[in-house]
């Protein structure tokens, strides 16, 4: 794959992640408003919340893995947060001793 095609694929990946994270955030905000109203309607709200959290974690991971970041560095704290959110409740575990930002 040529460099131009690789850059185009990364830009498309970034755009898709950007376009998906906004509605996911809106759903999460709606759930917070429902919970603040004092009348959450049972297990359905919990299931929606878990699904939104999972989708958000995946999009954050995909944005870094497949998106175009240019010369942007991602710090160890942010990477740890993304991996924890993505794999923290599943059967997989990630062990990575990271001390410096990653490009």
PDB file of C-alpha atoms in Angstrom:
ATOM      1  CA  UNK A   1       0.000   0.000   0.000  1.00  0.00           C
ATOM      2  CA  UNK A   2       1.422   3.360  -0.935  1.00  0.00           C
ATOM      3  CA  UNK A   3       2.006   6.137   1.590  1.00  0.00           C
ATOM      4  CA  UNK A   4      -0.793   8.193   0.024  1.00  0.00           C
ATOM      5  CA  UNK A   5      -3.268   5.302   0.398  1.00  0.00           C
ATOM      6  CA  UNK A   6      -2.140   4.722   3.992  1.00  0.00           C
ATOM      7  CA  UNK A   7      -2.638   8.394   4.838  1.00  0.00           C
ATOM      8  CA  UNK A   8      -6.060   8.395   3.185  1.00  0.00           C
ATOM      9  CA  UNK A   9      -7.096   5.288   5.129  1.00  0.00           C
ATOM     10  CA  UNK A  10      -5.938   6.887   8.395  1.00  0.00           C
ATOM     11  CA  UNK A  11      -7.845  10.100   7.640  1.00  0.00           C
ATOM     12  CA  UNK A  12     -11.001   8.150   6.811  1.00  0.00           C
ATOM     13  CA  UNK A  13     -10.593   6.138  10.021  1.00  0.00           C
ATOM     14  CA  UNK A  14     -10.233   9.337  12.039  1.00  0.00           C
ATOM     15  CA  UNK A  15     -13.311  10.849  10.430  1.00  0.00           C
ATOM     16  CA  UNK A  16     -15.436   7.762  11.067  1.00  0.00           C
ATOM     17  CA  UNK A  17     -14.355   7.682  14.728  1.00  0.00           C
ATOM     18  CA  UNK A  18     -15.099  11.392  15.091  1.00  0.00           C
ATOM     19  CA  UNK A  19     -18.538  11.015  13.521  1.00  0.00           C
ATOM     20  CA  UNK A  20     -19.449   8.025  15.708  1.00  0.00           C
ATOM     21  CA  UNK A  21     -18.310   9.412  19.064  1.00  0.00           C
ATOM     22  CA  UNK A  22     -20.754  12.361  18.958  1.00  0.00           C
ATOM     23  CA  UNK A  23     -23.984  10.313  18.939  1.00  0.00           C
ATOM     24  CA  UNK A  24     -22.508   7.927  21.505  1.00  0.00           C
ATOM     25  CA  UNK A  25     -21.813  10.899  23.767  1.00  0.00           C
ATOM     26  CA  UNK A  26     -25.359  12.172  23.209  1.00  0.00           C
ATOM     27  CA  UNK A  27     -26.815   8.817  24.267  1.00  0.00           C
ATOM     28  CA  UNK A  28     -24.634   8.862  27.379  1.00  0.00           C
ATOM     29  CA  UNK A  29     -25.815  12.401  28.214  1.00  0.00           C
ATOM     30  CA  UNK A  30     -29.427  11.296  27.770  1.00  0.00           C
ATOM     31  CA  UNK A  31     -28.878   8.407  30.183  1.00  0.00           C
ATOM     32  CA  UNK A  32     -27.391  10.763  32.753  1.00  0.00           C
ATOM     33  CA  UNK A  33     -30.451  13.015  32.454  1.00  0.00           C
ATOM     34  CA  UNK A  34     -32.763  10.023  32.908  1.00  0.00           C
ATOM     35  CA  UNK A  35     -30.865   8.966  36.024  1.00  0.00           C
ATOM     36  CA  UNK A  36     -30.991  12.516  37.437  1.00  0.00           C
ATOM     37  CA  UNK A  37     -34.765  12.643  36.929  1.00  0.00           C
ATOM     38  CA  UNK A  38     -35.077   9.988  39.627  1.00  0.00           C
ATOM     39  CA  UNK A  39     -37.053   7.537  37.509  1.00  0.00           C
ATOM     40  CA  UNK A  40     -34.686   5.121  35.754  1.00  0.00           C
ATOM     41  CA  UNK A  41     -36.844   2.419  34.187  1.00  0.00           C
ATOM     42  CA  UNK A  42     -35.106  -0.730  35.367  1.00  0.00           C
ATOM     43  CA  UNK A  43     -32.443  -2.950  33.846  1.00  0.00           C
ATOM     44  CA  UNK A  44     -32.867  -1.522  30.358  1.00  0.00           C
ATOM     45  CA  UNK A  45     -31.136   1.699  31.379  1.00  0.00           C
ATOM     46  CA  UNK A  46     -28.196  -0.278  32.783  1.00  0.00           C
ATOM     47  CA  UNK A  47     -27.894  -2.302  29.595  1.00  0.00           C
ATOM     48  CA  UNK A  48     -27.936   0.833  27.453  1.00  0.00           C
ATOM     49  CA  UNK A  49     -25.310   2.420  29.719  1.00  0.00           C
ATOM     50  CA  UNK A  50     -23.001  -0.593  29.454  1.00  0.00           C
ATOM     51  CA  UNK A  51     -23.396  -0.635  25.677  1.00  0.00           C
ATOM     52  CA  UNK A  52     -22.619   3.081  25.404  1.00  0.00           C
ATOM     53  CA  UNK A  53     -19.534   2.702  27.612  1.00  0.00           C
ATOM     54  CA  UNK A  54     -18.338  -0.236  25.505  1.00  0.00           C
ATOM     55  CA  UNK A  55     -18.911   1.611  22.221  1.00  0.00           C
ATOM     56  CA  UNK A  56     -17.137   4.716  23.525  1.00  0.00           C
ATOM     57  CA  UNK A  57     -14.120   2.682  24.668  1.00  0.00           C
ATOM     58  CA  UNK A  58     -13.886   0.951  21.295  1.00  0.00           C
ATOM     59  CA  UNK A  59     -14.100   4.214  19.370  1.00  0.00           C
ATOM     60  CA  UNK A  60     -11.379   5.783  21.547  1.00  0.00           C
ATOM     61  CA  UNK A  61      -9.171   2.736  20.889  1.00  0.00           C
ATOM     62  CA  UNK A  62      -9.891   2.688  17.146  1.00  0.00           C
ATOM     63  CA  UNK A  63      -9.171   6.418  16.887  1.00  0.00           C
ATOM     64  CA  UNK A  64      -5.650   5.850  18.210  1.00  0.00           C
ATOM     65  CA  UNK A  65      -5.074   2.515  16.456  1.00  0.00           C
ATOM     66  CA  UNK A  66      -6.325   3.445  12.994  1.00  0.00           C
ATOM     67  CA  UNK A  67      -6.704   7.223  12.903  1.00  0.00           C
ATOM     68  CA  UNK A  68      -4.376   9.898  11.636  1.00  0.00           C
ATOM     69  CA  UNK A  69      -2.763  11.714  14.536  1.00  0.00           C
ATOM     70  CA  UNK A  70       0.126  13.349  12.707  1.00  0.00           C
ATOM     71  CA  UNK A  71       2.847  14.170  15.208  1.00  0.00           C
ATOM     72  CA  UNK A  72       0.487  13.992  18.176  1.00  0.00           C
ATOM     73  CA  UNK A  73       1.766  12.031  21.168  1.00  0.00           C
ATOM     74  CA  UNK A  74      -0.493   9.949  23.405  1.00  0.00           C
ATOM     75  CA  UNK A  75       0.556   9.869  27.041  1.00  0.00           C
ATOM     76  CA  UNK A  76       0.799   6.733  29.178  1.00  0.00           C
ATOM     77  CA  UNK A  77      -2.090   7.856  31.393  1.00  0.00           C
ATOM     78  CA  UNK A  78      -4.458   8.266  28.443  1.00  0.00           C
ATOM     79  CA  UNK A  79      -3.410   4.940  26.905  1.00  0.00           C
ATOM     80  CA  UNK A  80      -3.870   3.200  30.249  1.00  0.00           C
ATOM     81  CA  UNK A  81      -7.343   4.740  30.577  1.00  0.00           C
ATOM     82  CA  UNK A  82      -8.361   3.646  27.077  1.00  0.00           C
ATOM     83  CA  UNK A  83      -7.101   0.086  27.540  1.00  0.00           C
ATOM     84  CA  UNK A  84      -8.689  -0.158  31.016  1.00  0.00           C
ATOM     85  CA  UNK A  85     -12.041   0.992  29.650  1.00  0.00           C
ATOM     86  CA  UNK A  86     -11.779  -1.397  26.706  1.00  0.00           C
ATOM     87  CA  UNK A  87     -10.556  -4.531  28.484  1.00  0.00           C
ATOM     88  CA  UNK A  88     -11.190  -3.848  32.182  1.00  0.00           C
ATOM     89  CA  UNK A  89     -14.405  -5.840  32.478  1.00  0.00           C
ATOM     90  CA  UNK A  90     -13.767  -8.581  29.940  1.00  0.00           C
ATOM     91  CA  UNK A  91     -11.882 -11.838  29.832  1.00  0.00           C
ATOM     92  CA  UNK A  92      -8.780 -10.256  28.303  1.00  0.00           C
ATOM     93  CA  UNK A  93      -6.111  -8.388  30.206  1.00  0.00           C
ATOM     94  CA  UNK A  94      -3.423  -6.065  28.882  1.00  0.00           C
ATOM     95  CA  UNK A  95      -0.111  -5.861  30.708  1.00  0.00           C
ATOM     96  CA  UNK A  96       2.068  -3.104  29.321  1.00  0.00           C
ATOM     97  CA  UNK A  97       4.703  -1.207  31.249  1.00  0.00           C
ATOM     98  CA  UNK A  98       4.486   2.139  29.512  1.00  0.00           C
ATOM     99  CA  UNK A  99       6.435   5.112  30.818  1.00  0.00           C
ATOM    100  CA  UNK A 100       6.831   7.426  27.815  1.00  0.00           C
ATOM    101  CA  UNK A 101       4.342   8.971  25.383  1.00  0.00           C
ATOM    102  CA  UNK A 102       3.643   6.994  22.223  1.00  0.00           C
ATOM    103  CA  UNK A 103       3.359   8.500  18.757  1.00  0.00           C
TER     104      UNK A 103
END
